[in-house]
Tab-separated table of C-alpha atoms in Angstrom:
chain	number	residue	atom	x	y	z
A	14	UNK	CA	-124.781	-41.435	33.896
A	15	UNK	CA	-127.947	-41.308	36.145
A	16	UNK	CA	-126.719	-44.736	37.958
A	17	UNK	CA	-123.631	-43.539	39.465
A	18	UNK	CA	-124.909	-40.000	40.537
A	19	UNK	CA	-126.342	-41.644	43.669
A	20	UNK	CA	-123.117	-42.686	44.748
A	21	UNK	CA	-121.923	-39.643	46.725
A	22	UNK	CA	-118.708	-39.577	48.675
A	23	UNK	CA	-119.812	-41.545	51.691
A	24	UNK	CA	-121.062	-44.395	49.799
A	25	UNK	CA	-117.726	-44.548	47.688
A	26	UNK	CA	-115.936	-44.887	51.169
A	27	UNK	CA	-118.194	-47.505	52.359
A	28	UNK	CA	-117.297	-49.358	48.892
A	29	UNK	CA	-113.543	-48.513	49.655
A	30	UNK	CA	-114.025	-50.200	53.031
A	31	UNK	CA	-115.585	-53.243	51.330
A	32	UNK	CA	-112.300	-53.414	49.222
A	33	UNK	CA	-110.393	-52.939	52.321
A	34	UNK	CA	-111.852	-55.922	54.040
A	35	UNK	CA	-111.784	-58.323	51.065
A	36	UNK	CA	-108.306	-57.661	49.818
A	37	UNK	CA	-106.887	-57.276	53.107
A	38	UNK	CA	-108.080	-60.975	54.010
A	39	UNK	CA	-106.734	-62.146	50.608
A	40	UNK	CA	-103.324	-60.508	51.228
A	41	UNK	CA	-103.116	-62.152	54.737
A	42	UNK	CA	-103.778	-65.514	52.703
A	43	UNK	CA	-101.272	-64.908	50.083
A	44	UNK	CA	-98.652	-63.923	52.818
A	45	UNK	CA	-99.315	-67.007	54.293
A	46	UNK	CA	-98.956	-68.865	51.345
A	47	UNK	CA	-95.813	-67.461	50.675
A	48	UNK	CA	-94.769	-67.109	54.041
A	49	UNK	CA	-93.466	-63.509	53.741
A	50	UNK	CA	-95.359	-60.167	54.263
A	51	UNK	CA	-97.399	-58.996	51.508
A	52	UNK	CA	-98.450	-55.253	51.643
A	53	UNK	CA	-101.635	-53.777	50.221
A	54	UNK	CA	-102.372	-50.316	48.718
A	55	UNK	CA	-105.211	-48.347	49.689
A	56	UNK	CA	-108.072	-49.828	47.679
A	57	UNK	CA	-109.130	-47.499	44.876
A	58	UNK	CA	-112.996	-47.078	44.058
A	59	UNK	CA	-113.344	-45.584	40.582
A	60	UNK	CA	-116.184	-44.869	38.132
A	61	UNK	CA	-114.234	-45.612	34.785
A	62	UNK	CA	-115.388	-45.635	31.089
A	63	UNK	CA	-115.117	-49.105	29.753
A	64	UNK	CA	-111.872	-48.184	27.538
A	65	UNK	CA	-110.053	-46.848	30.476
A	66	UNK	CA	-110.475	-49.855	33.074
A	67	UNK	CA	-107.776	-52.035	30.811
A	68	UNK	CA	-105.465	-48.814	31.557
A	69	UNK	CA	-105.397	-49.804	35.207
A	70	UNK	CA	-103.047	-53.035	34.222
A	71	UNK	CA	-101.315	-51.261	31.321
A	72	UNK	CA	-103.424	-50.809	28.446
A	73	UNK	CA	-105.966	-52.969	26.325
A	74	UNK	CA	-103.069	-55.037	24.674
A	75	UNK	CA	-100.895	-55.679	27.705
A	76	UNK	CA	-100.568	-59.332	28.060
A	77	UNK	CA	-101.788	-60.345	31.559
A	78	UNK	CA	-102.721	-63.655	33.716
A	79	UNK	CA	-106.356	-63.378	35.118
A	80	UNK	CA	-108.060	-65.614	37.269
A	81	UNK	CA	-111.780	-64.807	36.821
A	82	UNK	CA	-114.631	-65.417	39.220
A	83	UNK	CA	-118.163	-64.965	38.646
A	84	UNK	CA	-119.494	-63.934	42.212
A	85	UNK	CA	-122.932	-65.636	42.796
A	86	UNK	CA	-125.465	-65.003	45.883
A	87	UNK	CA	-127.302	-61.973	47.265
A	88	UNK	CA	-124.797	-59.439	45.819
A	89	UNK	CA	-123.346	-60.826	42.284
A	90	UNK	CA	-120.387	-59.324	40.748
A	91	UNK	CA	-117.093	-60.203	38.671
A	92	UNK	CA	-113.830	-60.629	40.500
A	93	UNK	CA	-110.722	-60.784	38.744
A	94	UNK	CA	-107.061	-61.471	40.376
A	95	UNK	CA	-104.505	-60.152	37.681
A	96	UNK	CA	-100.863	-60.968	37.740
A	97	UNK	CA	-98.121	-59.933	35.206
A	98	UNK	CA	-96.839	-63.058	33.453
A	99	UNK	CA	-93.570	-62.646	35.371
A	100	UNK	CA	-95.562	-62.357	38.740
A	101	UNK	CA	-97.358	-65.563	37.849
A	102	UNK	CA	-93.976	-67.374	37.231
A	103	UNK	CA	-92.567	-66.280	40.501
A	104	UNK	CA	-95.766	-67.384	42.456
A	105	UNK	CA	-95.512	-70.816	40.773
A	106	UNK	CA	-91.973	-71.157	41.748
A	107	UNK	CA	-92.171	-70.255	45.276
A	108	UNK	CA	-95.632	-71.997	46.141
A	109	UNK	CA	-95.539	-75.032	43.886
A	110	UNK	CA	-91.887	-75.590	43.357
A	111	UNK	CA	-92.438	-75.320	39.583
A	112	UNK	CA	-89.225	-74.391	37.355
A	113	UNK	CA	-90.076	-71.853	34.777
A	114	UNK	CA	-89.693	-73.654	31.337
A	115	UNK	CA	-91.133	-71.329	29.076
A	116	UNK	CA	-91.365	-67.472	29.946
A	117	UNK	CA	-94.016	-66.832	27.424
A	118	UNK	CA	-96.340	-69.844	28.063
A	119	UNK	CA	-98.275	-71.437	31.081
A	120	UNK	CA	-98.435	-75.474	30.775
A	121	UNK	CA	-101.515	-77.243	32.129
A	122	UNK	CA	-99.850	-78.118	35.518
A	123	UNK	CA	-99.003	-74.283	35.782
A	124	UNK	CA	-102.507	-73.004	34.753
A	125	UNK	CA	-104.075	-75.517	37.435
A	126	UNK	CA	-101.746	-74.215	40.032
A	127	UNK	CA	-102.480	-70.686	39.281
A	128	UNK	CA	-106.385	-71.541	39.283
A	129	UNK	CA	-105.831	-72.999	42.568
A	130	UNK	CA	-103.957	-69.948	44.089
A	131	UNK	CA	-106.610	-67.735	42.623
A	132	UNK	CA	-109.270	-69.637	44.136
A	133	UNK	CA	-107.651	-69.681	47.780
A	134	UNK	CA	-107.292	-65.844	47.534
A	135	UNK	CA	-110.599	-65.333	46.118
A	136	UNK	CA	-112.236	-67.454	48.642
A	137	UNK	CA	-110.823	-65.298	51.618
A	138	UNK	CA	-111.649	-62.219	49.684
A	139	UNK	CA	-115.456	-63.153	49.357
A	140	UNK	CA	-115.758	-64.794	52.761
A	141	UNK	CA	-114.511	-61.708	54.665
A	142	UNK	CA	-117.177	-59.886	52.757
A	143	UNK	CA	-119.783	-61.971	53.169
A	144	UNK	CA	-118.948	-62.151	57.135
A	145	UNK	CA	-118.822	-58.309	56.983
A	146	UNK	CA	-121.956	-57.695	55.240
A	147	UNK	CA	-124.177	-60.599	55.906
A	148	UNK	CA	-124.714	-61.453	52.444
A	149	UNK	CA	-124.127	-64.745	50.466
A	150	UNK	CA	-121.172	-64.293	48.116
A	151	UNK	CA	-119.692	-67.399	46.605
A	152	UNK	CA	-117.168	-67.821	43.812
A	153	UNK	CA	-117.764	-69.991	40.690
A	154	UNK	CA	-115.016	-72.436	39.593
A	155	UNK	CA	-111.934	-70.251	38.566
A	156	UNK	CA	-111.494	-69.321	35.021
A	157	UNK	CA	-108.069	-68.575	33.914
A	158	UNK	CA	-106.786	-66.559	30.893
A	159	UNK	CA	-103.056	-65.467	29.525
A	160	UNK	CA	-104.326	-62.764	27.011
A	161	UNK	CA	-104.743	-59.370	26.388
A	162	UNK	CA	-106.051	-57.200	29.336
A	163	UNK	CA	-108.707	-55.685	27.395
A	164	UNK	CA	-110.090	-58.852	26.088
A	165	UNK	CA	-110.139	-60.238	29.671
A	166	UNK	CA	-111.655	-57.442	31.530
A	167	UNK	CA	-114.166	-56.625	29.052
A	168	UNK	CA	-115.707	-59.825	30.296
A	169	UNK	CA	-116.447	-58.340	33.491
A	170	UNK	CA	-118.302	-55.270	32.094
A	171	UNK	CA	-121.137	-57.016	30.392
A	172	UNK	CA	-123.353	-56.410	33.272
A	173	UNK	CA	-122.597	-52.859	33.195
A	174	UNK	CA	-123.053	-52.548	29.387
A	175	UNK	CA	-126.814	-52.687	29.709
A	176	UNK	CA	-126.668	-49.533	32.019
A	177	UNK	CA	-124.166	-47.202	30.396
A	178	UNK	CA	-120.671	-46.947	29.306
A	179	UNK	CA	-118.982	-46.680	32.654
A	180	UNK	CA	-118.430	-49.304	35.328
A	181	UNK	CA	-117.517	-49.149	39.025
A	182	UNK	CA	-114.332	-50.981	40.130
A	183	UNK	CA	-112.864	-51.559	43.538
A	184	UNK	CA	-109.373	-51.971	42.455
A	185	UNK	CA	-106.614	-53.336	45.302
A	186	UNK	CA	-102.844	-53.712	44.531
A	187	UNK	CA	-100.825	-56.176	46.485
A	188	UNK	CA	-97.220	-55.212	46.988
A	189	UNK	CA	-94.043	-56.994	47.885
A	190	UNK	CA	-91.457	-55.263	49.696
A	191	UNK	CA	-91.165	-51.736	48.665
A	192	UNK	CA	-93.504	-51.593	45.610
A	193	UNK	CA	-93.017	-54.530	43.544
A	194	UNK	CA	-96.635	-55.271	42.423
A	195	UNK	CA	-97.583	-59.085	43.154
A	196	UNK	CA	-101.079	-58.839	41.810
A	197	UNK	CA	-104.199	-56.910	41.724
A	198	UNK	CA	-107.749	-57.781	42.685
A	199	UNK	CA	-110.545	-55.962	40.733
A	200	UNK	CA	-114.165	-56.436	42.071
A	201	UNK	CA	-117.047	-55.145	39.671
A	202	UNK	CA	-120.238	-55.763	41.560
A	203	UNK	CA	-123.039	-55.774	39.190
A	204	UNK	CA	-125.162	-52.751	39.074
A	205	UNK	CA	-128.052	-54.345	41.128
A	206	UNK	CA	-125.513	-55.408	43.779
A	207	UNK	CA	-124.871	-51.887	45.215
A	208	UNK	CA	-128.240	-51.325	46.776
A	209	UNK	CA	-127.947	-54.654	48.603
A	210	UNK	CA	-124.459	-53.895	49.819
A	211	UNK	CA	-125.505	-50.639	51.116
A	212	UNK	CA	-128.645	-51.858	53.023
A	213	UNK	CA	-126.754	-54.607	54.532
A	214	UNK	CA	-124.185	-52.367	55.950
A	215	UNK	CA	-126.876	-49.974	57.118
A	216	UNK	CA	-126.268	-47.063	54.790
A	217	UNK	CA	-129.046	-44.711	54.475
A	218	UNK	CA	-130.484	-45.081	50.802
A	219	UNK	CA	-132.187	-41.725	50.588
A	220	UNK	CA	-132.966	-40.323	47.323
A	221	UNK	CA	-133.091	-36.705	46.726
B	1	UNK	CA	-91.463	-43.453	-0.049
B	2	UNK	CA	-92.153	-44.528	3.849
B	3	UNK	CA	-95.328	-42.829	5.026
B	4	UNK	CA	-96.665	-43.625	8.386
B	5	UNK	CA	-100.403	-44.172	7.779
B	6	UNK	CA	-102.843	-42.529	9.758
B	7	UNK	CA	-104.705	-44.930	12.431
B	8	UNK	CA	-108.003	-44.358	13.518
B	9	UNK	CA	-108.875	-46.023	16.852
B	10	UNK	CA	-112.314	-47.474	17.552
B	11	UNK	CA	-112.863	-47.956	21.403
B	12	UNK	CA	-114.974	-50.217	22.990
B	13	UNK	CA	-118.820	-49.678	22.306
B	14	UNK	CA	-117.566	-47.193	19.548
B	15	UNK	CA	-117.555	-47.068	15.852
B	16	UNK	CA	-115.941	-44.941	13.082
B	17	UNK	CA	-115.246	-45.115	9.310
B	18	UNK	CA	-112.126	-44.200	7.310
B	19	UNK	CA	-111.781	-43.451	3.688
B	20	UNK	CA	-109.303	-43.468	0.916
B	21	UNK	CA	-106.030	-44.101	2.923
B	22	UNK	CA	-105.614	-44.979	6.466
B	23	UNK	CA	-105.926	-47.785	9.085
B	24	UNK	CA	-108.711	-48.277	11.351
B	25	UNK	CA	-107.989	-50.657	14.489
B	26	UNK	CA	-109.707	-51.600	17.581
B	27	UNK	CA	-108.032	-53.473	20.266
B	28	UNK	CA	-108.441	-56.122	22.872
B	29	UNK	CA	-111.818	-57.847	21.408
B	30	UNK	CA	-112.794	-60.626	24.175
B	31	UNK	CA	-116.331	-61.366	23.778
B	32	UNK	CA	-116.923	-58.265	21.827
B	33	UNK	CA	-117.219	-58.462	18.169
B	34	UNK	CA	-115.121	-56.143	15.577
B	35	UNK	CA	-117.639	-55.649	12.477
B	36	UNK	CA	-116.275	-54.081	9.533
B	37	UNK	CA	-117.857	-53.125	6.057
B	38	UNK	CA	-116.041	-52.081	3.163
B	39	UNK	CA	-116.725	-50.654	-0.104
B	40	UNK	CA	-113.856	-51.502	-2.173
B	41	UNK	CA	-114.739	-48.930	-5.064
B	42	UNK	CA	-114.247	-46.047	-2.814
B	43	UNK	CA	-111.956	-47.334	-0.270
B	44	UNK	CA	-114.304	-46.809	2.326
B	45	UNK	CA	-114.188	-48.769	5.724
B	46	UNK	CA	-116.474	-48.610	8.557
B	47	UNK	CA	-115.864	-50.602	11.887
B	48	UNK	CA	-117.832	-51.267	14.969
B	49	UNK	CA	-116.522	-52.641	18.548
B	50	UNK	CA	-119.993	-54.347	19.272
B	51	UNK	CA	-120.246	-55.403	22.814
B	52	UNK	CA	-123.949	-56.802	23.314
B	53	UNK	CA	-126.284	-58.328	21.020
B	54	UNK	CA	-129.438	-56.410	21.312
B	55	UNK	CA	-130.649	-53.109	22.587
B	56	UNK	CA	-133.794	-54.494	23.829
B	57	UNK	CA	-131.860	-55.242	27.101
B	58	UNK	CA	-130.587	-51.724	27.238
B	59	UNK	CA	-131.622	-50.113	30.592
B	60	UNK	CA	-129.279	-46.696	29.802
B	61	UNK	CA	-130.909	-43.377	29.493
B	62	UNK	CA	-129.038	-42.267	26.293
B	63	UNK	CA	-128.516	-45.409	24.166
B	64	UNK	CA	-124.984	-45.716	23.014
B	65	UNK	CA	-125.917	-47.194	19.507
B	66	UNK	CA	-122.424	-48.285	18.768
B	67	UNK	CA	-122.502	-51.011	21.582
B	68	UNK	CA	-125.379	-53.148	20.409
B	69	UNK	CA	-125.229	-55.276	17.091
B	70	UNK	CA	-128.804	-54.337	16.252
B	71	UNK	CA	-128.149	-50.557	16.297
B	72	UNK	CA	-124.415	-50.341	15.283
B	73	UNK	CA	-124.796	-51.911	11.815
B	74	UNK	CA	-127.608	-49.473	10.644
B	75	UNK	CA	-125.601	-46.576	12.231
B	76	UNK	CA	-122.541	-47.803	10.109
B	77	UNK	CA	-124.485	-47.991	7.084
B	78	UNK	CA	-125.875	-44.469	7.386
B	79	UNK	CA	-122.419	-42.905	8.076
B	80	UNK	CA	-120.752	-44.963	5.005
B	81	UNK	CA	-123.777	-43.864	2.759
B	82	UNK	CA	-123.029	-40.267	3.708
B	83	UNK	CA	-119.396	-40.753	2.305
B	84	UNK	CA	-121.022	-42.229	-0.922
B	85	UNK	CA	-120.834	-46.052	-0.054
B	86	UNK	CA	-123.499	-47.942	-1.978
B	87	UNK	CA	-125.112	-50.671	-0.083
B	88	UNK	CA	-124.771	-53.341	-2.701
B	89	UNK	CA	-121.198	-53.152	-2.793
B	90	UNK	CA	-120.649	-53.527	0.694
B	91	UNK	CA	-119.030	-56.826	1.863
B	92	UNK	CA	-118.618	-57.539	5.798
B	93	UNK	CA	-115.716	-58.951	7.681
B	94	UNK	CA	-115.525	-60.177	11.467
B	95	UNK	CA	-113.461	-61.268	14.159
B	96	UNK	CA	-113.862	-61.630	17.994
B	97	UNK	CA	-116.896	-63.088	19.984
B	98	UNK	CA	-114.596	-65.249	21.847
B	99	UNK	CA	-115.610	-67.184	24.930
B	100	UNK	CA	-112.734	-66.014	27.332
B	101	UNK	CA	-113.952	-68.180	30.206
B	102	UNK	CA	-115.688	-71.329	29.995
B	103	UNK	CA	-118.092	-72.376	32.856
B	104	UNK	CA	-120.601	-75.162	32.773
B	105	UNK	CA	-122.892	-73.006	34.780
B	106	UNK	CA	-123.679	-69.134	34.612
B	107	UNK	CA	-126.461	-68.611	32.102
B	108	UNK	CA	-126.672	-66.549	29.238
B	109	UNK	CA	-124.060	-63.504	30.018
B	110	UNK	CA	-121.451	-66.367	30.217
B	111	UNK	CA	-121.825	-67.163	26.353
B	112	UNK	CA	-122.113	-63.410	25.336
B	113	UNK	CA	-119.284	-63.936	22.720
B	114	UNK	CA	-121.265	-66.266	20.492
B	115	UNK	CA	-124.483	-64.595	21.045
B	116	UNK	CA	-122.905	-61.289	19.656
B	117	UNK	CA	-121.365	-63.186	16.605
B	118	UNK	CA	-124.871	-64.690	15.932
B	119	UNK	CA	-126.469	-61.391	16.199
B	120	UNK	CA	-124.000	-59.603	13.839
B	121	UNK	CA	-124.482	-62.452	11.386
B	122	UNK	CA	-128.418	-62.124	11.715
B	123	UNK	CA	-128.507	-58.417	11.139
B	124	UNK	CA	-125.869	-58.559	8.254
B	125	UNK	CA	-128.449	-60.975	6.747
B	126	UNK	CA	-131.315	-58.607	7.229
B	127	UNK	CA	-129.464	-55.779	5.458
B	128	UNK	CA	-128.192	-58.555	2.818
B	129	UNK	CA	-124.574	-57.501	3.458
B	130	UNK	CA	-122.405	-60.832	2.482
B	131	UNK	CA	-120.103	-61.815	5.442
B	132	UNK	CA	-117.188	-62.870	3.236
B	133	UNK	CA	-114.589	-63.850	6.029
B	134	UNK	CA	-114.559	-64.266	9.756
B	135	UNK	CA	-112.439	-65.081	12.761
B	136	UNK	CA	-114.826	-65.651	15.627
B	137	UNK	CA	-115.285	-67.920	18.675
B	138	UNK	CA	-112.441	-69.622	20.769
B	139	UNK	CA	-111.236	-68.420	23.804
B	140	UNK	CA	-108.744	-65.825	22.979
B	141	UNK	CA	-108.678	-62.091	22.803
B	142	UNK	CA	-107.765	-60.473	19.467
B	143	UNK	CA	-106.666	-56.921	18.100
B	144	UNK	CA	-107.731	-56.054	14.559
B	145	UNK	CA	-107.000	-53.606	11.827
B	146	UNK	CA	-108.303	-52.876	8.217
B	147	UNK	CA	-106.213	-51.045	5.795
B	148	UNK	CA	-108.833	-49.110	3.698
B	149	UNK	CA	-106.904	-49.192	0.355
B	150	UNK	CA	-107.078	-52.999	0.476
B	151	UNK	CA	-109.844	-53.997	2.502
B	152	UNK	CA	-107.464	-56.556	4.352
B	153	UNK	CA	-108.287	-57.478	7.908
B	154	UNK	CA	-105.627	-58.418	9.742
B	155	UNK	CA	-105.858	-60.181	13.310
B	156	UNK	CA	-103.330	-60.353	16.162
B	157	UNK	CA	-103.553	-62.510	18.988
B	158	UNK	CA	-101.374	-63.546	21.986
B	159	UNK	CA	-102.020	-67.202	21.205
B	160	UNK	CA	-102.228	-67.442	17.751
B	161	UNK	CA	-100.081	-64.688	16.288
B	162	UNK	CA	-100.868	-62.636	13.190
B	163	UNK	CA	-103.034	-63.658	10.528
B	164	UNK	CA	-105.143	-61.818	7.547
B	165	UNK	CA	-108.537	-62.454	6.372
């Protein structure tokens, strides 16, 4: 795994801070939307084999709700906002006043509302990162899926597929109250983006 | 007579074979393609979870041959031949290759699913292996398994339930 060998402890900490700033702002945005406090777990930066990435949300076949954004600009990547179906229904109820009709499905109205919520959160995640790094990072229009976690997340691994069998994931979990999970943000920067992020933040790139 | 059949799991960018009895399974296919080859005379199944169409784009040091359509198929053929498969008896089935998210822009990576399907078909043709059934495309994830005694491929999805091809 030559690609990741250069990412020693200090750089991993920098990426953790990247997750902290992005998700911190997104958590604030969600907290404002819901008018209640949203906590955030310390971001995890991990290099994981493809197969294990879906384990972070309950396994390959776990059914999740995901809003996906391709990040465009100076430091491209993939951004997922992932919710359990229950958390998704809860958000819809509190934010849009939509009453749960079907536990198992999401109507077009619900999907559209969830995409918009994802859009607001991803916007604040990325704009704070862009401010922090001085790099342009803009989300595409949101794509929504309600499906197996494996099938959804694999989509964000394609850029890493050319490099090897592992990907680097910046994972932040939102918590409501004690530890009820509200949602998770996964940022998977493209392999080329790391160097740009490090240069932008003044992290020395010396190769040994 | 109730006997739990052994299940062989094929991970992402992985391949494996099962002979005589048992089930071979791969989970959470999105844009990836689950390609299966079957030799019914000896009840031999080979399955690959293909992630990318071609190894030409590979920038990795040590190539994972199970990952790319162009390298996974020859490797499956070789492993199956080692176990007694005859090329002319093999038939192929495949599933997956969905486009999980649709965007108007985004370039080639966005339609990786259809490209994986096209690549698998191309290489099957090249090796003259008939594709007898497929469940590909659309926008949902699939989990597939094949029973090596029957060669039936069963496909499960959140939206469409279960089906067999």
